[in-house]
Coordinates of C-alpha atoms (C1' of nucleotides) in Angstrom, one line a residue:
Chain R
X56 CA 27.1 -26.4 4.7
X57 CA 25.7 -22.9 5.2
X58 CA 22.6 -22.6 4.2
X59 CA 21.6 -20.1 1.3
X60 CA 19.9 -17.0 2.9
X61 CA 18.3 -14.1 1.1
X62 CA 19.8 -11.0 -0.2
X63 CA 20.5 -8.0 2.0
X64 CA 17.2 -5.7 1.9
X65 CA 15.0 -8.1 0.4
X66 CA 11.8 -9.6 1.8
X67 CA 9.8 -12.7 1.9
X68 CA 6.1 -12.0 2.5
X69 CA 5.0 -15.3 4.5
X70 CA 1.2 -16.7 4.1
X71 CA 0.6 -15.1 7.6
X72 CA 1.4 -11.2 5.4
X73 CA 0.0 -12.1 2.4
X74 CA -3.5 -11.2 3.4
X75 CA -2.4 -7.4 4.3
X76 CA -1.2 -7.1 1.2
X77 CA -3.7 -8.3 -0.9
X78 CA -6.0 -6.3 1.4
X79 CA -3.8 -3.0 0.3
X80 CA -4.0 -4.4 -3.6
X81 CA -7.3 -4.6 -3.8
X82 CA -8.2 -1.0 -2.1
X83 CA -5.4 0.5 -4.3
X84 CA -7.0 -1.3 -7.7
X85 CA -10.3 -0.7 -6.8
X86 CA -9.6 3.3 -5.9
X87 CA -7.6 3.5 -9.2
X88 CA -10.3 2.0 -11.0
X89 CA -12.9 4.4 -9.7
X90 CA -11.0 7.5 -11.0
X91 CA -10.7 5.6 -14.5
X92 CA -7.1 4.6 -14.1
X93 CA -6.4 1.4 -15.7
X94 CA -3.5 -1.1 -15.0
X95 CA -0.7 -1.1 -17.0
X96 CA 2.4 -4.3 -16.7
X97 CA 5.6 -2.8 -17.4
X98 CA 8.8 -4.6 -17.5
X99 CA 10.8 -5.1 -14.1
X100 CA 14.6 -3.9 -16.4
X101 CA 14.9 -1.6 -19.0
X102 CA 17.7 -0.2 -20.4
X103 CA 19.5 2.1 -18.4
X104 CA 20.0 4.9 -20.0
X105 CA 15.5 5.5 -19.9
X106 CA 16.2 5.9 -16.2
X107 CA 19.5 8.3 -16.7
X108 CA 17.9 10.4 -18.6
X109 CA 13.9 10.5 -17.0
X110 CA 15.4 10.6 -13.4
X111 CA 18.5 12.7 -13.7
X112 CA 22.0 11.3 -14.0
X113 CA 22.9 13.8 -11.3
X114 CA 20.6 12.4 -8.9
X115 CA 21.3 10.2 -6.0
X116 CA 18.8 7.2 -7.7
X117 CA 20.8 7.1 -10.8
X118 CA 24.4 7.5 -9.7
X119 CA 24.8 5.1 -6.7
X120 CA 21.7 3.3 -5.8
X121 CA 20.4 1.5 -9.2
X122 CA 21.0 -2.2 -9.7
X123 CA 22.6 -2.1 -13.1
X124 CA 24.3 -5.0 -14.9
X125 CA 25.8 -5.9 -18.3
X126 CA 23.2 -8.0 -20.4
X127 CA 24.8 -10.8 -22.3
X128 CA 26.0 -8.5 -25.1
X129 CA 26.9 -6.0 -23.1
X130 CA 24.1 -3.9 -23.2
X131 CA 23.3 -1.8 -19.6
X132 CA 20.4 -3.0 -17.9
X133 CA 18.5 -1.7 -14.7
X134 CA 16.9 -3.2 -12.5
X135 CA 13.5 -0.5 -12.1
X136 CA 13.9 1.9 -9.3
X137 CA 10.9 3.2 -9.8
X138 CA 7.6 3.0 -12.5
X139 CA 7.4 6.4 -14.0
X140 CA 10.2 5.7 -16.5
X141 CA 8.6 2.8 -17.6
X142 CA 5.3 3.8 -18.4
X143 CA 6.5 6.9 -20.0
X144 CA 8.6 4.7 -22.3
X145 CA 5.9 2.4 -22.8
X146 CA 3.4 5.6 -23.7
X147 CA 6.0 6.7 -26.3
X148 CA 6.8 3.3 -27.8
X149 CA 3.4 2.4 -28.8
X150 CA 2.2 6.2 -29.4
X151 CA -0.6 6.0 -27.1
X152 CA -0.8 9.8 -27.4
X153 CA -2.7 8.7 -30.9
X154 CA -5.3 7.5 -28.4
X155 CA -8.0 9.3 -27.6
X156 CA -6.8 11.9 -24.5
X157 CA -6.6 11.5 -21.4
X158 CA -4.3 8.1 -20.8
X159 CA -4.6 7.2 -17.2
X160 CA -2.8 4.1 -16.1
X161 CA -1.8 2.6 -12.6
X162 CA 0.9 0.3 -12.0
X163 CA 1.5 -2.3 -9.0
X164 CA 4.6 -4.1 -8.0
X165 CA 8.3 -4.4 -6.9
X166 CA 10.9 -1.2 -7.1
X167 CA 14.8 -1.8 -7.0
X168 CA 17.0 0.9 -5.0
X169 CA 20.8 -0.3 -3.5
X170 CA 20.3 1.6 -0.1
X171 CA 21.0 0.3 3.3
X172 CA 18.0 -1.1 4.7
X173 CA 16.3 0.6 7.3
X174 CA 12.3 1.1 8.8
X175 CA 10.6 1.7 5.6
X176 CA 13.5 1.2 3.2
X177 CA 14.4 -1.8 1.5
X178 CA 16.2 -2.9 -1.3
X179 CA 13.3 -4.9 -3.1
X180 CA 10.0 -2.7 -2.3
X181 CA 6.6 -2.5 -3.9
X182 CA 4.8 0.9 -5.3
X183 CA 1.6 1.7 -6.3
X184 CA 1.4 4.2 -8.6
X185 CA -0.7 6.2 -11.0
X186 CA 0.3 8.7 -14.5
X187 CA -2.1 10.6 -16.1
X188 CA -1.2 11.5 -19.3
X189 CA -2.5 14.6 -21.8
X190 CA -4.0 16.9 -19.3
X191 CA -2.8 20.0 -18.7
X192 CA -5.8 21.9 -16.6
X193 CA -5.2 21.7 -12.7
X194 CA -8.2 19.6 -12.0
X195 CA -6.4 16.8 -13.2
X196 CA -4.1 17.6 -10.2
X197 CA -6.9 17.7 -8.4
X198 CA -7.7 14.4 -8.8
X199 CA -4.5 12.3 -8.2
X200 CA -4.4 14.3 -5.0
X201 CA -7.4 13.2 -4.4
X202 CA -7.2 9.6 -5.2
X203 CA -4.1 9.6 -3.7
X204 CA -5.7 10.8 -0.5
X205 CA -8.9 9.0 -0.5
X206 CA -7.3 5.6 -0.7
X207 CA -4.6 6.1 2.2
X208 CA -7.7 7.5 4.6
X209 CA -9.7 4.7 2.9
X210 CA -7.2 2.0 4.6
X211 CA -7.5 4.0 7.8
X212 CA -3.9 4.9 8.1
X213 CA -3.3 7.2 11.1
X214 CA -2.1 11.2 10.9
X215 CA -1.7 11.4 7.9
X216 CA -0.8 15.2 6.3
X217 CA -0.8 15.8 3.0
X218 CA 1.8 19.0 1.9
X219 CA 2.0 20.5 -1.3
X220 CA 3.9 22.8 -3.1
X221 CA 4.6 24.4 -6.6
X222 CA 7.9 24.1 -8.0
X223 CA 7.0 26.3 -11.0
X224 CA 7.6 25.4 -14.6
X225 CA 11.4 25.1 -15.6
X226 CA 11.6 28.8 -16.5
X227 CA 10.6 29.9 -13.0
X228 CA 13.1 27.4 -11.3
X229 CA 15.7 28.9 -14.0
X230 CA 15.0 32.1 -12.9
X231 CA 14.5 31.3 -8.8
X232 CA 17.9 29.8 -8.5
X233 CA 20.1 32.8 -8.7
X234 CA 17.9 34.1 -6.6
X235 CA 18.2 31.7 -3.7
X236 CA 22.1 31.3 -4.3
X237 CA 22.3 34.9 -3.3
X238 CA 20.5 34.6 -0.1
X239 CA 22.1 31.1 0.6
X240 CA 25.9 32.3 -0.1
X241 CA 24.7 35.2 2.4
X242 CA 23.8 32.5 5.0
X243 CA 26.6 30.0 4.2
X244 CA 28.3 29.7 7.1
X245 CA 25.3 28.7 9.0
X246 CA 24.8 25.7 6.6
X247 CA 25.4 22.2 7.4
X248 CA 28.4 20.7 4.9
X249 CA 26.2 18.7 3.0
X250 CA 24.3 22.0 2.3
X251 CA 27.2 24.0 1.4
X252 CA 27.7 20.9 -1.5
X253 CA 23.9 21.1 -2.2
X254 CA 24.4 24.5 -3.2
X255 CA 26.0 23.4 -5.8
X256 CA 24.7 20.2 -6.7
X257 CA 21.1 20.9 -6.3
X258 CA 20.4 24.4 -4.3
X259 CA 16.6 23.8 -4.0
X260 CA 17.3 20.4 -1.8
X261 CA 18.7 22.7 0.6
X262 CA 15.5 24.5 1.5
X263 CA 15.0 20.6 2.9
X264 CA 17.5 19.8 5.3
X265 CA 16.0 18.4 8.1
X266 CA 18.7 20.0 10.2
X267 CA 17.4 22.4 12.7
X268 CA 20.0 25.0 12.0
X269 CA 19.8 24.9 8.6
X270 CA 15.8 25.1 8.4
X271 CA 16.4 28.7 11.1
X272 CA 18.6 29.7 8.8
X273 CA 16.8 29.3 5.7
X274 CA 13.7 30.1 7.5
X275 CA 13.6 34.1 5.8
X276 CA 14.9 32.4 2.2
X277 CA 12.7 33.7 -0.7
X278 CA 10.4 31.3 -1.6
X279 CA 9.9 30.1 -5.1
X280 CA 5.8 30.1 -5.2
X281 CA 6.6 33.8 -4.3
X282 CA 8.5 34.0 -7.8
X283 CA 6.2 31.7 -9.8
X284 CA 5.2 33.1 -13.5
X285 CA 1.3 34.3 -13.5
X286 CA 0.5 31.1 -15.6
X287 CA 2.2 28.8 -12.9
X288 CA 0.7 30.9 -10.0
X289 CA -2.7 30.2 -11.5
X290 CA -2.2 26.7 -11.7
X291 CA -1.3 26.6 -8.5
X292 CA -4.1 28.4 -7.2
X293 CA -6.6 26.6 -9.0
X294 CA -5.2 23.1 -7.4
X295 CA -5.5 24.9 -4.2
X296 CA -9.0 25.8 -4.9
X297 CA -10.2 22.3 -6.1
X298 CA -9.0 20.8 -2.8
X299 CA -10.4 22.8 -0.8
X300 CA -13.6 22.8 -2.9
X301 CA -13.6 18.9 -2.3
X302 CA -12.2 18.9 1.6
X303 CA -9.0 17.7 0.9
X304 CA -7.2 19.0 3.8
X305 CA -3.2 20.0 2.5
X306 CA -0.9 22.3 4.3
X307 CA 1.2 24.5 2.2
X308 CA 5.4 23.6 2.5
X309 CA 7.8 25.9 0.3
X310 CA 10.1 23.8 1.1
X311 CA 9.0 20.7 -0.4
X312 CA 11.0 19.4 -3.2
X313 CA 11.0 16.2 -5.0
X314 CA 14.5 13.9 -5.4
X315 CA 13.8 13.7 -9.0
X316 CA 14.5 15.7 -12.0
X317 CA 11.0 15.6 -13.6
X318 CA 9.1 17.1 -11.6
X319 CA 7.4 21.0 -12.4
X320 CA 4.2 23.0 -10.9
X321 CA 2.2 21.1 -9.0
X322 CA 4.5 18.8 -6.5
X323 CA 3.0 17.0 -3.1
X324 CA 3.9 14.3 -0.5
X325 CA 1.8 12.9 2.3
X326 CA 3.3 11.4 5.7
X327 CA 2.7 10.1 8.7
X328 CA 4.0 10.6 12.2
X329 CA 3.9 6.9 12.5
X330 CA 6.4 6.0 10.4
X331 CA 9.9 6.6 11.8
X332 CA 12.5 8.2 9.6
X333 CA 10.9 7.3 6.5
X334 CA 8.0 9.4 6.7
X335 CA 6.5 9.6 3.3
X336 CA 3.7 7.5 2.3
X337 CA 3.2 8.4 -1.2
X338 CA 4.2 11.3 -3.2
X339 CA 4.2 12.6 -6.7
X340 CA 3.6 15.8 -9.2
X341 CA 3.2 16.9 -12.4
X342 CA 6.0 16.5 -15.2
X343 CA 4.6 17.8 -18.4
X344 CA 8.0 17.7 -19.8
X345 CA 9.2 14.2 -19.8
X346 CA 7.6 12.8 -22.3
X347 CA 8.9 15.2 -24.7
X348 CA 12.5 14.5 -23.0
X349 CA 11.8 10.7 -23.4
X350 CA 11.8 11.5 -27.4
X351 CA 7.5 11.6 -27.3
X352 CA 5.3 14.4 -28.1
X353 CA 4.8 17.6 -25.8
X354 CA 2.5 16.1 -23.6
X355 CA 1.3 17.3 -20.3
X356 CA 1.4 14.4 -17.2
X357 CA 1.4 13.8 -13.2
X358 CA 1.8 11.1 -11.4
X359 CA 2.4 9.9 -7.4
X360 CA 3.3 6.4 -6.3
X361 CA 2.9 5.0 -2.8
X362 CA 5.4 2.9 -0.7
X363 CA 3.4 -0.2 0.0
X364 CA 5.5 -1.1 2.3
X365 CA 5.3 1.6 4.4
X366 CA 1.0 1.0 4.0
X367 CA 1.5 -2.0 5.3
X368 CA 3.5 -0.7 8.5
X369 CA 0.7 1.6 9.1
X370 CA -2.4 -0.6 8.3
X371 CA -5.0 -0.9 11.3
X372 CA -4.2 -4.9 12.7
X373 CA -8.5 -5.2 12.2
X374 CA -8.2 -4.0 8.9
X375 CA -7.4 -7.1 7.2
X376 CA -8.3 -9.7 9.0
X377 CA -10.0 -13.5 8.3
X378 CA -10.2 -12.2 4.2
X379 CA -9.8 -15.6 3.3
X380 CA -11.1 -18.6 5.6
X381 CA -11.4 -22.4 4.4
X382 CA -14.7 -24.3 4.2
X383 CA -15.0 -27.7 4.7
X384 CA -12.2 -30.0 6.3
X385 CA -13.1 -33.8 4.5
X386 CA -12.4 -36.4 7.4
X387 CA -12.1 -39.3 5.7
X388 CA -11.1 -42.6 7.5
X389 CA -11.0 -46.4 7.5
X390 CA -10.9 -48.1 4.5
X391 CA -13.5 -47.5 2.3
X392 CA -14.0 -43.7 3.8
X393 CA -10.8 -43.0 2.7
X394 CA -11.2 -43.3 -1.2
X395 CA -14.6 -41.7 -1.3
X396 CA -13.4 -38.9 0.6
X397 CA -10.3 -38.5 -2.6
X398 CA -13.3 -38.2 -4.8
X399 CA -15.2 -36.1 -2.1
X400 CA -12.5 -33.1 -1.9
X401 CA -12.2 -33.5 -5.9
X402 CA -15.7 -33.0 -6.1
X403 CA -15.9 -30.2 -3.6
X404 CA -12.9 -28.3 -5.2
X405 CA -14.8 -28.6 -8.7
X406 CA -17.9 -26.7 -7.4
X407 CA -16.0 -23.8 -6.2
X408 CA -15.9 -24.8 -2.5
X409 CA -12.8 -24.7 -0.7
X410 CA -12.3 -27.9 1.0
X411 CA -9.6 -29.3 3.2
X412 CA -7.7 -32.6 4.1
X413 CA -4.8 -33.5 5.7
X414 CA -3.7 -37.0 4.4
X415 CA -1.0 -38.0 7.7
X416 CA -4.3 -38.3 9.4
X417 CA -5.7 -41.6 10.3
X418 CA -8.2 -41.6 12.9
X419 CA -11.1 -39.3 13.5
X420 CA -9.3 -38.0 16.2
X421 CA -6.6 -36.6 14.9
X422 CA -8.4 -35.3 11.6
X423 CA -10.9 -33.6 13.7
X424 CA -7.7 -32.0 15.8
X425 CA -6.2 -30.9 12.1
X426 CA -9.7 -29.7 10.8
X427 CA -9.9 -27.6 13.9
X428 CA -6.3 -25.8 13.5
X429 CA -6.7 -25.3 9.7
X430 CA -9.6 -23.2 10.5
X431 CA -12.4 -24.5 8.8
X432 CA -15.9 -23.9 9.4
X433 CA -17.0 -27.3 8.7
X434 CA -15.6 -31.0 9.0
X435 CA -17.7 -33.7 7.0
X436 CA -16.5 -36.7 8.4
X437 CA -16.7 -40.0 6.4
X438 CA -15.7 -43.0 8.2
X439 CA -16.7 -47.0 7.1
X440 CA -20.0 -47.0 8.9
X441 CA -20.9 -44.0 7.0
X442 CA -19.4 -44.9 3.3
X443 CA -21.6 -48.5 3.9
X444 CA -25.2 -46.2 4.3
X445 CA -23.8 -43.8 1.4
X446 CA -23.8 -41.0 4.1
X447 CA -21.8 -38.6 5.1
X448 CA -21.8 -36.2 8.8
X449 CA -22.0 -32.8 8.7
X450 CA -20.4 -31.1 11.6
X451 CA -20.3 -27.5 12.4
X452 CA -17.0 -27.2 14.4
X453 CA -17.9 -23.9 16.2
X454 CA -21.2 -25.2 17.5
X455 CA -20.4 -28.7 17.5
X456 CA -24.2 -29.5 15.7
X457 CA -24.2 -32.8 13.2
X458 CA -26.2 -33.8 10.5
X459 CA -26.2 -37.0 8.5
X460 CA -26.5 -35.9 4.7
X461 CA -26.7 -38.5 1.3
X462 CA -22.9 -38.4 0.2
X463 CA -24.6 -38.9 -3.7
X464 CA -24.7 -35.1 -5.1
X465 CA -23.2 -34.0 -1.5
X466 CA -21.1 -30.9 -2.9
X467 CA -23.6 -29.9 -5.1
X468 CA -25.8 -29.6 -2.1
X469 CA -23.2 -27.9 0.1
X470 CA -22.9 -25.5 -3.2
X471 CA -26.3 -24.2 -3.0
X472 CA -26.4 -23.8 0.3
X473 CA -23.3 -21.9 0.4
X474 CA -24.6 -19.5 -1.9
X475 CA -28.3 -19.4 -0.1
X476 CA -26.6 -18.8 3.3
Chain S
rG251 C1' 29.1 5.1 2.0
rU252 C1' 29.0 6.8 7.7
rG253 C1' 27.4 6.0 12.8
rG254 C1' 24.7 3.5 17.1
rG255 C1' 22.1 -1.0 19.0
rU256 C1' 21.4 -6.3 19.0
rG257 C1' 22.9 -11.6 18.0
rU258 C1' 21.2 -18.0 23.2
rA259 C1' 15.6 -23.6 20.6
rG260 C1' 10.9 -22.6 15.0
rC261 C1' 9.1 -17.7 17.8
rU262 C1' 9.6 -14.4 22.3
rC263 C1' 13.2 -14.1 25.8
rA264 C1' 15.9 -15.7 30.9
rG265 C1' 20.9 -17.1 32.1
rU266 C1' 23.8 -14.0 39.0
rU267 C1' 30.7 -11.2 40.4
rG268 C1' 33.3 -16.0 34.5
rG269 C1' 32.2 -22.2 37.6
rU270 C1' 30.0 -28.8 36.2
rU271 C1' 25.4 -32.3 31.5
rA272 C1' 22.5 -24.2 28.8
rG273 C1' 16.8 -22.8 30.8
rA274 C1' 11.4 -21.0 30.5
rG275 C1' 6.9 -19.8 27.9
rC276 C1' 4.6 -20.4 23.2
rG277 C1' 4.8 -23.6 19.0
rC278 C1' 5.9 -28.7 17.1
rC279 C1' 5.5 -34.3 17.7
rG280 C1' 3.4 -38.3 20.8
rG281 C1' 0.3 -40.2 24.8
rA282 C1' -4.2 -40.0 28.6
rU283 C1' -7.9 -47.8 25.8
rU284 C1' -11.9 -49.2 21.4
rG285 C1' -15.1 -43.2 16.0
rU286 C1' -15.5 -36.7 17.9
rG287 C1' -11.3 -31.1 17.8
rG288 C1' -9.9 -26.6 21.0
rA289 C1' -9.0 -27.2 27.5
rU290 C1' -6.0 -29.9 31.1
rC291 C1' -2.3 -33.4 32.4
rC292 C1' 2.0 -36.4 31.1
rG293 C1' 6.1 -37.4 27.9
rG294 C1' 9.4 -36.2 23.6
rA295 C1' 12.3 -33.9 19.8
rG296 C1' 14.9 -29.5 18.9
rG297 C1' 20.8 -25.3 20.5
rU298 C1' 28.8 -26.1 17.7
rC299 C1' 25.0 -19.7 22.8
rG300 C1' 26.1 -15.8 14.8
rC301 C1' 31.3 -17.0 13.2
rG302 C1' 36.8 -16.8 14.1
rG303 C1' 40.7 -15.7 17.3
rG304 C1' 42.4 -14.2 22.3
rU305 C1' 42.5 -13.9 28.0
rU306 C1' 41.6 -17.9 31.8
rC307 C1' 42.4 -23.9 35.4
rG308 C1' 37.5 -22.8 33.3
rA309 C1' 33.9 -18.3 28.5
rA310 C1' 27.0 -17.9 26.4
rA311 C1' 29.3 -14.1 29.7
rC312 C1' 35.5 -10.5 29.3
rC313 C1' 38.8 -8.5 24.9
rC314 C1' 39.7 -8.1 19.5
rG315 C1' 38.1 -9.1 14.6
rU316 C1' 34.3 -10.6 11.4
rC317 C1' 29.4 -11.5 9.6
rA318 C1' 24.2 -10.9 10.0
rC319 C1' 20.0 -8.3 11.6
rU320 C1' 18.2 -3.6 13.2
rC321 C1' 17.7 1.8 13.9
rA322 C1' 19.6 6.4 12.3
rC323 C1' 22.4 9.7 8.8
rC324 C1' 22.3 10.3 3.5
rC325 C1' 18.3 9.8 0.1
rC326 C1' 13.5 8.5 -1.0
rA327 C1' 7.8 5.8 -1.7

RNA sequence: GUGGGUGUAGCUCAGUUGGUUAGAGCGCCGGAUUGUGGAUCCGGAGGUCGCGGGUUCGAAACCCGUCACUCACCCCA
C-alpha cells in the first residue's frame, strides 16, 4: 500500500526546526510588542468574497492562486492567502474604530497561496504581520518601517536593503496612468509580451519587469512620485525625513509597486541578496482606503508582513541554538529503583524541572548511554543499593563529578538550586 | 500554467564502456563478563535502484512515458 505523503508545497517543521522558529516568534512578538502592537487570532477561512474584494479580483492572488472550496451549503470559502483581509474584517465587525485611536495589532501564522513551489515559496507559509489602524500622519509610517526593519537586523539577517516608494493616493495613480500609457505605447515594441498585456491589465507592474530590456526601456518613463499631489508629496517627504532622522537606511525605487490593490502613498519592501528568486523579506504600505471599501468607516491604516519562511532561510546557524536543553535524566534501575524513580520524574516534573527517562532501559549502562544522547545536563541515578539508604547520586555528565543526596525532598532541593545557580 | 535539473539504505552519496548475490560513511540495534555514558573495536538489521513500459542473452545504468522532489519563469512575503 502506498503510503500517504503530504500535499504538494506544504511543510513539516521537525523537532530539529522547531527551535528556529520559535527563535523568529519570539523576536517578532517581542519587537511587535515594543512598538505597542498587540496580537490579534484571526480565522485561517473566510468568506471569499472579503478577499475579492480587499485584494483585487483582477489580481493574480485572487484569480488563480486562492484555495477556495464550497462549504457544506454552498457557501465560497478561502483558505487565507494572506492576514490583512482578516484583520480588517475583524476591525469592521466588532467596530473597533469606537475604540480609543490608534488600533495596532500583529498577527502570526500560516498563509494559503496555490503556486508551484519553489526557494522561498510554498503553498502552506507563515507571515508575520502588523496593521495599524486610525493614523493618518507619516510618522506612523515611520514606525512600521522601523519595526519592520529593526527586527529583520535584530535576527541578524545578512544584506538586507530596504526600498521604498510612494504610490500616491488613488487620484494621483488615476491621473499618472494616462500618462505612463503614452510613454509605454511609445516604447512598445521594446516590451516583453507579458508587458505589452500588463499594459493593459495593470500598467504600473510594468515599471517592474525584471527583464533587462524592458527596465532600459522604461529606464526614461515618467515617474509617478514626480506626479504626486502636494499633499501626497508631503507625506512622502515627511516618511523620508523620519528615517533618516532615526538611521533607517532605504534607497528610493520608482519602480516599486505592490501585487495588491490596496495599497496608496507610502509603499516599501526589504530584500536580501541571499535569498534566490524570492527576494523579499517583508513588505507592506499604507492603505487608508480599505477599510472604508470593506463597508467600515474612513479610516486611515498600513501594514507589512514578513515571509517567515524566508527568515528562517536567512537566520545565522548560531542564532538559535541550545534555546531549550533538558535537565536531569532519572536512571532508575533494579527493582526497587525503578518505582521510586516513577515517582522521582513525577516529582521533578511537578517543581518545574525538566526531567528525563527512557523506560527500554535496564541497566545503568545503557541509561547512562540514553541520558548522554538526550542531552541532559544531569543523570541522578537510583539503583537498589541506593533506594535501600534512601539516597540518590547526583552526576554531572559533562564533568563526570558525583554526589550522594537524601532522595526525601530531592526535587525540591534540585529546585532551589536551579534557581540559585 | 511554462521550462530546466535530480530520483540508489533513515540521512549524505559511490556504483567503470550495460555483466553474477547493489556499496560506503553517518545514523540505528546488539556485543566487548558481574552498577557508570560519549571514544575505539566487533557484529547486525535496513534497498522491488521513484513507478510503468521498451531495447538486450543480461538494465540501477540506454530509450519512452509517468510521478515526486527541486530550481527558475510568472507572481509574491
Amino acid at each position: 500500500m502506498d503510503i500517504i505523503k503530504a500535499i504538494k508545497g506544504v511543510k513539516d517543521i521537525l523537532p530539529e526546526e522547531t527551535p528556529r522558529w520559535r527563535f523568529i516568534e519570539d523576536a517578532a512578538r517581542r519587537w511587535a510588542l515594543a512598538y505597542g502592537y498587540q496580537e490579534i487570532r484571526i480565522p485561517i477561512f473566510e468568506l471569499t468574497a472579503l478577499f475579492a474584494r480587499s485584494i483585487g479580483a483582477a489580481t493574480d492572488i485572487v484569480e488563480k492562486e486562492m484555495y477556495t472550496f464550497p462549504d457544506r451549503d454552498g457557501t465560497s470559502l478561502t483558505l487565507r492567502p494572506e492576514g490583512t483581509a482578516g484583520t480588517v474584517r475583524a476591525f469592521i465587525e466588532h467596530n473597533r474604530a469606537a475604540e480609543p485611536l490608534p488600533q495596532k495589532y500583529f498577527y502570526i501564522g500560516p498563509m494559503f497561496r496555490h503556486e508551484r513551489p519553489q526557494a522561498g515559496r510554498l503553498r502552506q507559509f507563515h507571515q508575520f504581520g502588523v496593521e495599524s489602524f486610525g493614523t493618518a500622519d507619516p510618522r506612523v509610517d515611520v514606525e512600521a518601517i522601523a519595526l519592520l526593519w529593526r527586527l529583520l537586523s535584530d535576527l541578524g539577517l545578512p544584506d538586507l536593503t530596504l526600498e521604498i516608494n510612494s504610490l500616491g493616493g488613488t487620484g494621483d495613480r488615476a491621473a499618472y496612468k494616462p500618462i505612463l500609457l503614452a510613454f509605454l505605447s511609445q516604447h512598445e515594441a521594446s516590451l516583453c509580451a507579458n508587458c505589452r498585456r500588463r499594459m493593459e491589465t495593470n500598467p504600473l507592474r510594468v515599471l517592474d519587469c525584471k527583464i533587462p530590456d524592458c527596465r532600459a526601456a522604461t529606464e526614461s518613463a515618467p515617474k509617478l512620485t514626480e506626479h504626486l499631489s502636494p499633499e501626497a508629496r508631503a507625506h512622502f517627504d515627511q516618511v523620508l525625513a523620519g528615517l533618516t532622522a532615526i538611521g533607517v537606511p532605504y534607497q528610493l525605487n520608482p519602480r516599486l509597486v505592490r501585487g495588491l490593490d490596496y495599497y496608496c502613498l507610502t509603499s516599501f519592501e526589504i530584500t536580501s541578496t541571499h535569498l534566490g528568486a524570492q527576494n523579499a523579506v517583508g513588505a507592506g504600505g499604507r492603505y487608508d482606503g480599505l477599510v472604508e471599501t470593506l463597508g467600515g468607516p474612513s479610516v486611515p491604516a498600513i501594514g507589512f508582513a514578513v515571509g517567515l519562511e524566508r527568515v528562517s532561510l536567512m537566520l545565522p546557524e548560531t542564532a538559535s541554538s541550545s534555546l531549550h536543553e533538558l535537565l536531569y535524566y532519572v536512571a532508575a534501575f533494579g527493582e526497587a529503583g525503578t518505582k521510586l524513580g516513577l515517582v522521582l520524574l513525577d516529582e521533578l516534573r511537578r517543581v518545574g524541572l525538566s526531567a528525563q527517562c527512557d523506560y527500554r532501559a535496564a541497566t545503568l549502562k545503557a541509561h547512562l548511554r540514553q541520558a548522554d544522547r538526550s542531552k541532559c545536563r544531569y543523570a541522578i541515578l537510583l539503583g537498589d543499593d541506593e533506594a535501600s539508604r534512601g539516597a540518590v547520586i547526583l552526576r554531572n555528565l559533562e564533568t563526570k563529578a558525583q554526589e550522594e543526596l537524601p532522595l526525601a525532598g530531592l526535587a525540591s532541593l534540585l529546585k532551589s538550586r536551579n534557581l540559585a545557580g
